């Protein structure tokens, strides 16, 4: 199994509070991703990173920010959590074998269940 | 725009039956990659297979097999002699050669294997 951990695994918070989720990998993979999983939607990309300090937006990035200061860590921050951000959040990594890293399989962390009351 | 459709929301089969999970995709790109992932009740996502758009060879891995047909834009997944441990949600996904390499997921098919 790919060495990916997410913390916390479960969190309950209140509307308007900031929340940071952490993804940590031990595989030294170049690409890291944050997805959210919601019923009826499958998984959707929030943000991704293609290297240290290199990040970009995904399909559902509004209300989220990310940071990657080290290869192994990718942080997802909800600046002011809303009830619509209640979801299961998955981090994923991929090696990025080619110059663009496209087409690689992605390996997923165990997920973080976030509830915003 | 890219889209993956898994029309079967839920399927139930009796143990040892064969079952096919359907996946239809849409893209205008000529180079793309298709994937299947398994999400068991424990919640993690397990990578099963990756296939690029230039390789239409069917693949078999134990009781699992995949049928990729570009003519119908389908990438179907068959489990032979299903077992209770196969009970899970299965996701089909697509990524492109260009762009962010993000996976476009279908909404998943929940498979229940009844003992």
mmCIF file of N, CA and C in Angstrom, chain A residues 3-82:
data_model
loop_
_atom_site.group_PDB
_atom_site.id
_atom_site.type_symbol
_atom_site.label_atom_id
_atom_site.label_comp_id
_atom_site.label_asym_id
_atom_site.label_seq_id
_atom_site.Cartn_x
_atom_site.Cartn_y
_atom_site.Cartn_z
ATOM 1 N N UNK A 3 2.172 4.787 0.988
ATOM 2 C CA UNK A 3 2.231 5.383 2.314
ATOM 3 C C UNK A 3 1.593 6.748 2.333
ATOM 4 N N UNK A 4 0.302 6.785 2.550
ATOM 5 C CA UNK A 4 -0.425 8.046 2.613
ATOM 6 C C UNK A 4 -1.242 8.058 3.892
ATOM 7 N N UNK A 5 -1.088 9.101 4.656
ATOM 8 C CA UNK A 5 -1.917 9.266 5.849
ATOM 9 C C UNK A 5 -2.623 10.606 5.779
ATOM 10 N N UNK A 6 -3.785 10.642 6.398
ATOM 11 C CA UNK A 6 -4.557 11.868 6.478
ATOM 12 C C UNK A 6 -4.911 12.127 7.929
ATOM 13 N N UNK A 7 -4.869 13.401 8.308
ATOM 14 C CA UNK A 7 -5.266 13.755 9.665
ATOM 15 C C UNK A 7 -6.011 15.078 9.676
ATOM 16 N N UNK A 8 -7.026 15.192 10.532
ATOM 17 C CA UNK A 8 -7.588 14.106 11.320
ATOM 18 C C UNK A 8 -8.402 13.159 10.455
ATOM 19 N N UNK A 9 -8.832 12.057 10.994
ATOM 20 C CA UNK A 9 -9.674 11.135 10.240
ATOM 21 C C UNK A 9 -11.147 11.530 10.352
ATOM 22 N N UNK A 10 -11.496 12.143 11.447
ATOM 23 C CA UNK A 10 -12.855 12.623 11.648
ATOM 24 C C UNK A 10 -12.780 13.998 12.314
ATOM 25 N N UNK A 11 -13.688 14.888 11.893
ATOM 26 C CA UNK A 11 -13.728 16.197 12.540
ATOM 27 C C UNK A 11 -15.141 16.746 12.451
ATOM 28 N N UNK A 12 -15.584 17.295 13.546
ATOM 29 C CA UNK A 12 -16.851 18.011 13.601
ATOM 30 C C UNK A 12 -16.537 19.445 13.979
ATOM 31 N N UNK A 13 -17.035 20.377 13.213
ATOM 32 C CA UNK A 13 -16.743 21.775 13.481
ATOM 33 C C UNK A 13 -18.004 22.609 13.262
ATOM 34 N N UNK A 14 -17.907 23.876 13.579
ATOM 35 C CA UNK A 14 -19.063 24.753 13.425
ATOM 36 C C UNK A 14 -18.874 25.696 12.246
ATOM 37 N N UNK A 15 -19.982 26.100 11.690
ATOM 38 C CA UNK A 15 -19.958 27.043 10.581
ATOM 39 C C UNK A 15 -19.150 28.276 10.948
ATOM 40 N N UNK A 16 -18.302 28.695 10.018
ATOM 41 C CA UNK A 16 -17.514 29.902 10.204
ATOM 42 C C UNK A 16 -16.136 29.683 10.783
ATOM 43 N N UNK A 17 -15.839 28.480 11.249
ATOM 44 C CA UNK A 17 -14.521 28.229 11.831
ATOM 45 C C UNK A 17 -13.549 27.763 10.753
ATOM 46 N N UNK A 18 -12.270 28.065 10.909
ATOM 47 C CA UNK A 18 -11.281 27.563 9.948
ATOM 48 C C UNK A 18 -10.932 26.108 10.251
ATOM 49 N N UNK A 19 -10.653 25.372 9.200
ATOM 50 C CA UNK A 19 -10.310 23.956 9.338
ATOM 51 C C UNK A 19 -9.144 23.648 8.406
ATOM 52 N N UNK A 20 -8.175 22.903 8.910
ATOM 53 C CA UNK A 20 -7.065 22.455 8.069
ATOM 54 C C UNK A 20 -6.960 20.948 8.126
ATOM 55 N N UNK A 21 -6.928 20.343 6.951
ATOM 56 C CA UNK A 21 -6.729 18.902 6.824
ATOM 57 C C UNK A 21 -5.323 18.661 6.273
ATOM 58 N N UNK A 22 -4.717 17.610 6.768
ATOM 59 C CA UNK A 22 -3.333 17.335 6.376
ATOM 60 C C UNK A 22 -3.236 16.002 5.657
ATOM 61 N N UNK A 23 -2.429 16.004 4.607
ATOM 62 C CA UNK A 23 -2.096 14.775 3.899
ATOM 63 C C UNK A 23 -0.583 14.611 3.931
ATOM 64 N N UNK A 24 -0.152 13.436 4.322
ATOM 65 C CA UNK A 24 1.280 13.158 4.423
ATOM 66 C C UNK A 24 1.607 11.896 3.648
ATOM 67 N N UNK A 25 2.642 11.957 2.813
ATOM 68 C CA UNK A 25 3.048 10.791 2.028
ATOM 69 C C UNK A 25 4.509 10.462 2.278
ATOM 70 N N UNK A 26 4.799 9.188 2.157
ATOM 71 C CA UNK A 26 6.182 8.730 2.337
ATOM 72 C C UNK A 26 6.746 8.159 1.037
ATOM 73 N N UNK A 27 6.059 8.385 -0.077
ATOM 74 C CA UNK A 27 6.445 7.796 -1.353
ATOM 75 C C UNK A 27 7.295 8.720 -2.207
ATOM 76 N N UNK A 28 7.448 9.964 -1.785
ATOM 77 C CA UNK A 28 8.201 10.956 -2.560
ATOM 78 C C UNK A 28 7.587 11.200 -3.944
ATOM 79 N N UNK A 29 6.260 11.051 -4.031
ATOM 80 C CA UNK A 29 5.582 11.297 -5.295
ATOM 81 C C UNK A 29 5.434 12.784 -5.552
ATOM 82 N N UNK A 30 5.517 13.132 -6.821
ATOM 83 C CA UNK A 30 5.505 14.546 -7.194
ATOM 84 C C UNK A 30 4.118 15.176 -7.081
ATOM 85 N N UNK A 31 3.090 14.434 -7.505
ATOM 86 C CA UNK A 31 1.752 14.997 -7.583
ATOM 87 C C UNK A 31 0.923 14.621 -6.361
ATOM 88 N N UNK A 32 0.190 15.610 -5.869
ATOM 89 C CA UNK A 32 -0.745 15.363 -4.774
ATOM 90 C C UNK A 32 -2.054 16.070 -5.083
ATOM 91 N N UNK A 33 -3.147 15.485 -4.608
ATOM 92 C CA UNK A 33 -4.483 15.955 -4.956
ATOM 93 C C UNK A 33 -5.387 15.927 -3.723
ATOM 94 N N UNK A 34 -6.349 16.833 -3.739
ATOM 95 C CA UNK A 34 -7.434 16.772 -2.774
ATOM 96 C C UNK A 34 -8.749 16.632 -3.531
ATOM 97 N N UNK A 35 -9.529 15.608 -3.141
ATOM 98 C CA UNK A 35 -10.853 15.383 -3.697
ATOM 99 C C UNK A 35 -11.866 15.417 -2.551
ATOM 100 N N UNK A 36 -13.108 15.694 -2.914
ATOM 101 C CA UNK A 36 -14.187 15.499 -1.973
ATOM 102 C C UNK A 36 -15.181 14.501 -2.571
ATOM 103 N N UNK A 37 -15.753 13.694 -1.690
ATOM 104 C CA UNK A 37 -16.706 12.684 -2.118
ATOM 105 C C UNK A 37 -18.061 12.972 -1.513
ATOM 106 N N UNK A 38 -19.041 13.111 -2.366
ATOM 107 C CA UNK A 38 -20.407 13.394 -1.935
ATOM 108 C C UNK A 38 -21.363 12.444 -2.638
ATOM 109 N N UNK A 39 -22.429 12.040 -1.969
ATOM 110 C CA UNK A 39 -23.400 11.134 -2.595
ATOM 111 C C UNK A 39 -23.910 11.700 -3.908
ATOM 112 N N UNK A 40 -23.940 10.834 -4.917
ATOM 113 C CA UNK A 40 -24.457 11.253 -6.218
ATOM 114 C C UNK A 40 -23.467 12.000 -7.094
ATOM 115 N N UNK A 41 -22.265 12.249 -6.552
ATOM 116 C CA UNK A 41 -21.263 13.016 -7.325
ATOM 117 C C UNK A 41 -19.966 12.270 -7.545
ATOM 118 N N UNK A 42 -19.805 11.127 -6.974
ATOM 119 C CA UNK A 42 -18.506 10.487 -7.061
ATOM 120 C C UNK A 42 -17.481 11.340 -6.326
ATOM 121 N N UNK A 43 -16.270 11.390 -6.844
ATOM 122 C CA UNK A 43 -15.229 12.231 -6.269
ATOM 123 C C UNK A 43 -14.953 13.384 -7.221
ATOM 124 N N UNK A 44 -14.725 14.557 -6.658
ATOM 125 C CA UNK A 44 -14.433 15.741 -7.460
ATOM 126 C C UNK A 44 -13.171 16.418 -6.939
ATOM 127 N N UNK A 45 -12.367 16.891 -7.882
ATOM 128 C CA UNK A 45 -11.081 17.487 -7.542
ATOM 129 C C UNK A 45 -11.256 18.889 -6.980
ATOM 130 N N UNK A 46 -10.577 19.149 -5.866
ATOM 131 C CA UNK A 46 -10.630 20.472 -5.243
ATOM 132 C C UNK A 46 -9.402 21.296 -5.673
ATOM 133 N N UNK A 47 -8.235 20.775 -5.352
ATOM 134 C CA UNK A 47 -6.959 21.398 -5.724
ATOM 135 C C UNK A 47 -5.951 20.285 -5.953
ATOM 136 N N UNK A 48 -4.885 20.639 -6.636
ATOM 137 C CA UNK A 48 -3.816 19.675 -6.792
ATOM 138 C C UNK A 48 -2.468 20.394 -6.751
ATOM 139 N N UNK A 49 -1.419 19.610 -6.591
ATOM 140 C CA UNK A 49 -0.062 20.161 -6.540
ATOM 141 C C UNK A 49 0.838 19.332 -7.431
ATOM 142 N N UNK A 50 1.674 20.011 -8.198
ATOM 143 C CA UNK A 50 2.622 19.322 -9.076
ATOM 144 C C UNK A 50 4.061 19.541 -8.625
ATOM 145 N N UNK A 51 4.233 20.014 -7.414
ATOM 146 C CA UNK A 51 5.560 20.177 -6.835
ATOM 147 C C UNK A 51 5.471 21.096 -5.634
ATOM 148 N N UNK A 52 6.592 21.221 -4.925
ATOM 149 C CA UNK A 52 6.627 22.098 -3.758
ATOM 150 C C UNK A 52 6.295 23.529 -4.178
ATOM 151 N N UNK A 53 5.317 24.080 -3.523
ATOM 152 C CA UNK A 53 4.825 25.443 -3.750
ATOM 153 C C UNK A 53 4.135 25.624 -5.100
ATOM 154 N N UNK A 54 3.921 24.530 -5.824
ATOM 155 C CA UNK A 54 3.210 24.588 -7.111
ATOM 156 C C UNK A 54 1.846 23.949 -6.955
ATOM 157 N N UNK A 55 0.805 24.791 -6.998
ATOM 158 C CA UNK A 55 -0.531 24.263 -6.826
ATOM 159 C C UNK A 55 -1.463 24.892 -7.857
ATOM 160 N N UNK A 56 -2.615 24.254 -8.049
ATOM 161 C CA UNK A 56 -3.585 24.808 -8.980
ATOM 162 C C UNK A 56 -4.974 24.344 -8.578
ATOM 163 N N UNK A 57 -5.982 25.029 -9.148
ATOM 164 C CA UNK A 57 -7.360 24.755 -8.776
ATOM 165 C C UNK A 57 -7.933 23.588 -9.558
ATOM 166 N N UNK A 58 -8.880 22.938 -8.914
ATOM 167 C CA UNK A 58 -9.626 21.893 -9.564
ATOM 168 C C UNK A 58 -11.052 22.339 -9.836
ATOM 169 N N UNK A 59 -11.911 21.351 -9.964
ATOM 170 C CA UNK A 59 -13.301 21.594 -10.365
ATOM 171 C C UNK A 59 -14.126 22.338 -9.320
ATOM 172 N N UNK A 60 -13.856 22.082 -8.021
ATOM 173 C CA UNK A 60 -14.693 22.635 -6.961
ATOM 174 C C UNK A 60 -13.830 23.336 -5.921
ATOM 175 N N UNK A 61 -13.066 24.322 -6.343
ATOM 176 C CA UNK A 61 -12.066 24.953 -5.481
ATOM 177 C C UNK A 61 -12.593 26.098 -4.621
ATOM 178 N N UNK A 62 -13.771 26.613 -4.910
ATOM 179 C CA UNK A 62 -14.277 27.755 -4.151
ATOM 180 C C UNK A 62 -14.414 27.425 -2.669
ATOM 181 N N UNK A 63 -13.844 28.301 -1.824
ATOM 182 C CA UNK A 63 -13.930 28.100 -0.381
ATOM 183 C C UNK A 63 -12.788 27.289 0.199
ATOM 184 N N UNK A 64 -11.856 26.872 -0.646
ATOM 185 C CA UNK A 64 -10.734 26.056 -0.220
ATOM 186 C C UNK A 64 -9.412 26.697 -0.658
ATOM 187 N N UNK A 65 -8.388 26.498 0.143
ATOM 188 C CA UNK A 65 -7.033 26.862 -0.263
ATOM 189 C C UNK A 65 -6.105 25.722 0.124
ATOM 190 N N UNK A 66 -4.939 25.679 -0.513
ATOM 191 C CA UNK A 66 -3.987 24.601 -0.240
ATOM 192 C C UNK A 66 -2.587 25.180 -0.106
ATOM 193 N N UNK A 67 -1.735 24.373 0.494
ATOM 194 C CA UNK A 67 -0.324 24.742 0.546
ATOM 195 C C UNK A 67 0.522 23.484 0.551
ATOM 196 N N UNK A 68 1.688 23.607 -0.068
ATOM 197 C CA UNK A 68 2.627 22.488 -0.084
ATOM 198 C C UNK A 68 4.032 23.060 0.078
ATOM 199 N N UNK A 69 4.533 23.015 1.275
ATOM 200 C CA UNK A 69 5.859 23.553 1.579
ATOM 201 C C UNK A 69 6.935 22.469 1.574
ATOM 202 N N UNK A 70 6.494 21.215 1.613
ATOM 203 C CA UNK A 70 7.419 20.093 1.541
ATOM 204 C C UNK A 70 6.819 19.044 0.615
ATOM 205 N N UNK A 71 7.678 18.246 0.014
ATOM 206 C CA UNK A 71 7.198 17.205 -0.894
ATOM 207 C C UNK A 71 6.168 16.307 -0.234
ATOM 208 N N UNK A 72 6.375 15.996 1.027
ATOM 209 C CA UNK A 72 5.553 14.990 1.673
ATOM 210 C C UNK A 72 4.234 15.497 2.236
ATOM 211 N N UNK A 73 4.042 16.795 2.335
ATOM 212 C CA UNK A 73 2.840 17.310 2.989
ATOM 213 C C UNK A 73 2.027 18.215 2.073
ATOM 214 N N UNK A 74 0.714 17.993 2.102
ATOM 215 C CA UNK A 74 -0.200 18.814 1.300
ATOM 216 C C UNK A 74 -1.380 19.160 2.210
ATOM 217 N N UNK A 75 -1.559 20.440 2.474
ATOM 218 C CA UNK A 75 -2.584 20.896 3.409
ATOM 219 C C UNK A 75 -3.769 21.488 2.658
ATOM 220 N N UNK A 76 -4.947 21.157 3.147
ATOM 221 C CA UNK A 76 -6.187 21.722 2.616
ATOM 222 C C UNK A 76 -6.832 22.553 3.720
ATOM 223 N N UNK A 77 -7.115 23.820 3.418
ATOM 224 C CA UNK A 77 -7.701 24.710 4.417
ATOM 225 C C UNK A 77 -9.056 25.219 3.962
ATOM 226 N N UNK A 78 -10.004 25.118 4.866
ATOM 227 C CA UNK A 78 -11.301 25.752 4.701
ATOM 228 C C UNK A 78 -11.254 27.010 5.560
ATOM 229 N N UNK A 79 -11.187 28.149 4.938
ATOM 230 C CA UNK A 79 -10.970 29.396 5.689
ATOM 231 C C UNK A 79 -12.117 29.687 6.641
ATOM 232 N N UNK A 80 -13.330 29.411 6.188
ATOM 233 C CA UNK A 80 -14.526 29.638 6.994
ATOM 234 C C UNK A 80 -15.540 28.571 6.599
ATOM 235 N N UNK A 81 -15.546 27.491 7.344
ATOM 236 C CA UNK A 81 -16.310 26.310 6.952
ATOM 237 C C UNK A 81 -17.812 26.604 6.847
ATOM 238 N N UNK A 82 -18.431 25.988 5.861
ATOM 239 C CA UNK A 82 -19.887 26.088 5.670
ATOM 240 C C UNK A 82 -20.477 24.676 5.657
#
